[in-house]
Amino acid sequence: MHVVVMGCGRVGSAIARKLETIGHSVAVIDQNAEAFRRLGPEFNGRQVTGLGFDRQTLLDAGIDSAGAFAAVSSGDNSNIISARVARETFGVEHVVARIYDSKRAEVYERMGIPSVATVPWTVNRLMRELLSVKVTEIWREPTGTVLLMRVTVTEGWVGRPLRDLEHASGARAAWLVRFGEAQLPRSSTVLQAGDHLVVAATDEIATAVHDVVENAPEGGHH
């Protein structure tokens, strides 16, 4: 997959290097060409000097073929605008924005742009957001301990009761969206194709949630 990273600070450069290490093509955008030094001599991806929300700069970075976009500069406004352009103009599927103002972050969560405000986002969590199709962090309470994750029910979980997924992952379901309508599920609720869950978890079990959802058991109970 091709990934565009806007912002070549400590977080952006670390994400770019890690993505390239695991085999993705990467382009990094920063308005300060000196920032690219953080990438090191081993980095082979594109380095594009410019504003992350400028259409031509994004095209130079290959946004039209990107599967993911991370806006991790030091400016909220730049991150918000560039994330929206990536999502709304170029249709990038996985978009993550680093937002420091919690009130602004809430607005962009509702628009489907995962963001972070109250705690520093580690490179690993950003990587999960960019690369995971089925699980997305959507909110984190002020102490940073508990988070909500949006889960797309995968084929292997279809036909199984919710309690099985909760038990396997350690997460607790807050609500379920089925056919566009939210409902409070019971532990006995049988999961269906197209269901979306919002589950509460902690950082300690977040990885388990990803693993359990992505590596669902073979065949559901029908």
Short mmCIF file of C-alpha atoms in Angstrom, two decimals:
data_model
loop_
_atom_site.label_atom_id
_atom_site.label_comp_id
_atom_site.label_asym_id
_atom_site.label_seq_id
_atom_site.Cartn_x
_atom_site.Cartn_y
_atom_site.Cartn_z
CA MET A 1 0.00 0.00 0.00
CA HIS A 2 1.10 3.57 -0.63
CA VAL A 3 0.93 5.82 2.44
CA VAL A 4 1.31 9.61 2.58
CA VAL A 5 2.54 11.12 5.85
CA MET A 6 2.11 14.86 6.39
CA GLY A 7 4.61 16.17 8.92
CA CYS A 8 8.18 15.01 9.35
CA GLY A 9 8.64 15.57 13.06
CA ARG A 10 9.54 12.79 15.49
CA VAL A 11 6.23 10.97 15.08
CA GLY A 12 5.90 11.44 11.32
CA SER A 13 9.45 10.36 10.57
CA ALA A 14 9.13 7.31 12.83
CA ILE A 15 5.88 6.25 11.14
CA ALA A 16 7.39 6.74 7.68
CA ARG A 17 10.46 4.65 8.49
CA LYS A 18 8.41 1.88 10.08
CA LEU A 19 5.95 1.72 7.18
CA GLU A 20 8.78 1.44 4.70
CA THR A 21 10.48 -1.25 6.79
CA ILE A 22 7.40 -3.47 6.62
CA GLY A 23 7.11 -3.08 2.86
CA HIS A 24 4.82 -0.14 2.15
CA SER A 25 5.71 2.70 -0.21
CA VAL A 26 5.79 6.03 1.61
CA ALA A 27 5.79 9.72 0.73
CA VAL A 28 6.47 12.35 3.39
CA ILE A 29 5.31 15.97 3.13
CA ASP A 30 6.77 18.83 5.15
CA GLN A 31 7.01 22.55 4.45
CA ASN A 32 10.52 22.58 5.90
CA ALA A 33 12.96 20.61 3.71
CA GLU A 34 15.41 20.39 6.63
CA ALA A 35 12.92 18.17 8.48
CA PHE A 36 13.57 15.30 6.07
CA ARG A 37 16.93 14.75 7.77
CA ARG A 38 14.99 12.89 10.47
CA LEU A 39 14.21 10.16 7.95
CA GLY A 40 17.85 9.09 7.78
CA PRO A 41 19.93 7.89 4.83
CA GLU A 42 18.17 4.52 4.57
CA PHE A 43 14.78 6.01 3.72
CA ASN A 44 13.90 5.52 0.05
CA GLY A 45 10.44 7.08 -0.08
CA ARG A 46 9.38 10.35 -1.62
CA GLN A 47 10.17 13.60 0.17
CA VAL A 48 7.84 16.41 -0.91
CA THR A 49 8.36 19.97 0.28
CA GLY A 50 5.11 21.89 0.58
CA LEU A 51 1.86 22.32 2.48
CA GLY A 52 0.01 19.13 3.30
CA PHE A 53 -3.35 20.49 2.24
CA ASP A 54 -2.16 21.85 -1.12
CA ARG A 55 -3.66 19.81 -3.94
CA GLN A 56 -0.54 19.75 -6.10
CA THR A 57 1.70 18.90 -3.15
CA LEU A 58 -0.57 15.97 -2.32
CA LEU A 59 -0.56 14.82 -5.94
CA ASP A 60 3.24 15.02 -5.98
CA ALA A 61 3.18 12.73 -2.95
CA GLY A 62 0.96 10.23 -4.76
CA ILE A 63 -2.23 10.88 -2.81
CA ASP A 64 -4.34 9.71 -5.77
CA SER A 65 -2.98 6.18 -5.32
CA ALA A 66 -2.68 6.20 -1.51
CA GLY A 67 -4.50 3.74 0.72
CA ALA A 68 -3.74 5.71 3.88
CA PHE A 69 -2.91 9.26 4.98
CA ALA A 70 -1.53 10.44 8.32
CA ALA A 71 -1.65 14.14 9.26
CA VAL A 72 0.83 14.44 12.11
CA SER A 73 2.30 17.93 11.83
CA SER A 74 2.47 20.22 14.85
CA GLY A 75 -0.50 22.34 13.72
CA ASP A 76 -4.13 21.41 14.34
CA ASN A 77 -5.44 23.49 11.45
CA SER A 78 -3.02 21.98 8.96
CA ASN A 79 -3.79 18.46 10.15
CA ILE A 80 -7.55 19.00 10.04
CA ILE A 81 -7.57 20.56 6.57
CA SER A 82 -5.18 18.06 5.02
CA ALA A 83 -7.07 15.12 6.53
CA ARG A 84 -10.34 16.42 5.10
CA VAL A 85 -8.81 16.96 1.66
CA ALA A 86 -7.35 13.44 1.70
CA ARG A 87 -10.70 11.93 2.72
CA GLU A 88 -13.18 14.11 0.85
CA THR A 89 -11.30 15.13 -2.30
CA PHE A 90 -9.15 12.07 -2.94
CA GLY A 91 -11.22 9.40 -1.19
CA VAL A 92 -8.37 7.94 0.85
CA GLU A 93 -9.82 5.08 2.89
CA HIS A 94 -7.70 5.30 6.05
CA VAL A 95 -7.12 8.83 7.32
CA VAL A 96 -5.70 9.72 10.74
CA ALA A 97 -5.22 13.24 12.13
CA ARG A 98 -3.24 14.29 15.17
CA ILE A 99 -5.37 16.96 16.89
CA TYR A 100 -4.30 18.65 20.13
CA ASP A 101 -7.54 20.53 20.84
CA SER A 102 -10.00 17.98 22.30
CA LYS A 103 -13.10 19.95 21.24
CA ARG A 104 -11.96 20.03 17.66
CA ALA A 105 -11.06 16.35 17.81
CA GLU A 106 -14.61 15.42 18.79
CA VAL A 107 -15.97 17.20 15.72
CA TYR A 108 -13.66 15.35 13.36
CA GLU A 109 -14.34 11.98 15.00
CA ARG A 110 -17.98 12.48 13.99
CA MET A 111 -16.82 13.06 10.43
CA GLY A 112 -15.09 9.71 10.45
CA ILE A 113 -11.55 11.00 10.83
CA PRO A 114 -9.86 9.25 13.77
CA SER A 115 -7.90 11.75 15.84
CA VAL A 116 -6.12 12.10 19.14
CA ALA A 117 -6.07 15.01 21.53
CA THR A 118 -5.67 14.23 25.21
CA VAL A 119 -2.70 11.87 25.20
CA PRO A 120 0.34 11.42 22.97
CA TRP A 121 -0.32 8.91 20.23
CA THR A 122 2.37 6.27 19.99
CA VAL A 123 3.71 5.19 16.63
CA ASN A 124 2.26 1.70 17.14
CA ARG A 125 -1.26 3.02 17.64
CA LEU A 126 -0.99 5.24 14.58
CA MET A 127 0.26 2.27 12.60
CA ARG A 128 -2.75 0.24 13.66
CA GLU A 129 -5.10 3.04 12.59
CA LEU A 130 -3.44 3.35 9.19
CA LEU A 131 -3.21 -0.33 8.37
CA SER A 132 -6.17 -1.99 10.07
CA VAL A 133 -9.29 -2.20 7.98
CA LYS A 134 -11.59 -3.69 10.60
CA VAL A 135 -10.75 -1.88 13.86
CA THR A 136 -10.44 1.88 14.46
CA GLU A 137 -9.89 3.86 17.65
CA ILE A 138 -12.61 6.52 17.77
CA TRP A 139 -12.42 8.09 21.25
CA ARG A 140 -10.30 8.17 24.37
CA GLU A 141 -11.39 9.42 27.77
CA PRO A 142 -9.38 12.26 29.37
CA THR A 143 -7.04 10.12 31.49
CA GLY A 144 -6.10 8.13 28.39
CA THR A 145 -6.83 4.78 30.06
CA VAL A 146 -10.05 3.67 28.39
CA LEU A 147 -10.75 3.96 24.67
CA LEU A 148 -13.61 3.18 22.33
CA MET A 149 -12.91 1.17 19.19
CA ARG A 150 -15.15 0.78 16.16
CA VAL A 151 -15.16 -2.84 15.03
CA THR A 152 -16.46 -4.18 11.72
CA VAL A 153 -17.69 -7.72 12.32
CA THR A 154 -15.60 -10.05 10.17
CA GLU A 155 -16.90 -13.15 8.40
CA GLY A 156 -15.61 -15.59 10.99
CA TRP A 157 -17.65 -13.91 13.73
CA VAL A 158 -20.92 -13.88 11.79
CA GLY A 159 -23.43 -16.18 13.46
CA ARG A 160 -21.61 -16.19 16.79
CA PRO A 161 -22.94 -14.59 19.98
CA LEU A 162 -21.42 -11.31 21.06
CA ARG A 163 -20.23 -12.88 24.32
CA ASP A 164 -17.73 -15.01 22.37
CA LEU A 165 -16.05 -11.95 20.86
CA GLU A 166 -16.04 -10.14 24.22
CA HIS A 167 -14.52 -13.15 25.94
CA ALA A 168 -11.85 -13.65 23.29
CA SER A 169 -10.78 -10.01 23.18
CA GLY A 170 -11.41 -8.79 26.73
CA ALA A 171 -13.32 -5.78 25.37
CA ARG A 172 -16.90 -4.85 26.29
CA ALA A 173 -19.47 -3.88 23.69
CA ALA A 174 -20.99 -0.43 24.25
CA TRP A 175 -23.40 -0.46 21.31
CA LEU A 176 -24.03 -2.12 17.98
CA VAL A 177 -25.00 -0.54 14.66
CA ARG A 178 -27.11 -2.76 12.41
CA PHE A 179 -28.65 -1.54 9.14
CA GLY A 180 -27.68 2.00 10.12
CA GLU A 181 -29.47 1.94 13.49
CA ALA A 182 -27.72 1.83 16.87
CA GLN A 183 -28.88 -0.55 19.58
CA LEU A 184 -27.70 -1.82 22.95
CA PRO A 185 -26.79 -5.47 22.38
CA ARG A 186 -27.06 -8.33 24.86
CA SER A 187 -24.25 -10.81 25.39
CA SER A 188 -26.48 -13.33 23.60
CA THR A 189 -26.93 -11.09 20.53
CA VAL A 190 -25.93 -13.05 17.45
CA LEU A 191 -23.57 -11.10 15.21
CA GLN A 192 -24.60 -10.56 11.59
CA ALA A 193 -22.79 -9.60 8.40
CA GLY A 194 -22.54 -5.83 8.14
CA ASP A 195 -22.69 -5.25 11.89
CA HIS A 196 -20.49 -2.57 13.41
CA LEU A 197 -19.66 -2.68 17.12
CA VAL A 198 -18.29 0.02 19.35
CA VAL A 199 -16.33 -1.64 22.14
CA ALA A 200 -14.62 -0.25 25.24
CA ALA A 201 -11.06 -1.38 25.81
CA THR A 202 -7.76 -0.35 27.39
CA ASP A 203 -4.36 0.04 25.74
CA GLU A 204 -3.34 -3.26 27.32
CA ILE A 205 -5.96 -5.20 25.37
CA ALA A 206 -6.23 -3.01 22.25
CA THR A 207 -3.83 -5.26 20.36
CA ALA A 208 -5.86 -8.30 21.40
CA VAL A 209 -8.99 -6.68 19.98
CA HIS A 210 -7.26 -6.18 16.63
CA ASP A 211 -5.95 -9.74 16.60
CA VAL A 212 -9.26 -11.32 17.57
CA VAL A 213 -11.25 -9.36 14.99
CA GLU A 214 -8.74 -9.81 12.17
CA ASN A 215 -8.16 -13.50 12.94
CA ALA A 216 -11.73 -14.55 13.56
CA PRO A 217 -12.49 -18.21 14.22
CA GLU A 218 -13.38 -20.27 11.18
CA GLY A 219 -17.10 -20.48 10.49
CA GLY A 220 -19.86 -19.05 12.66
CA HIS A 221 -22.62 -20.82 14.57
CA HIS A 222 -25.68 -20.89 12.36
#
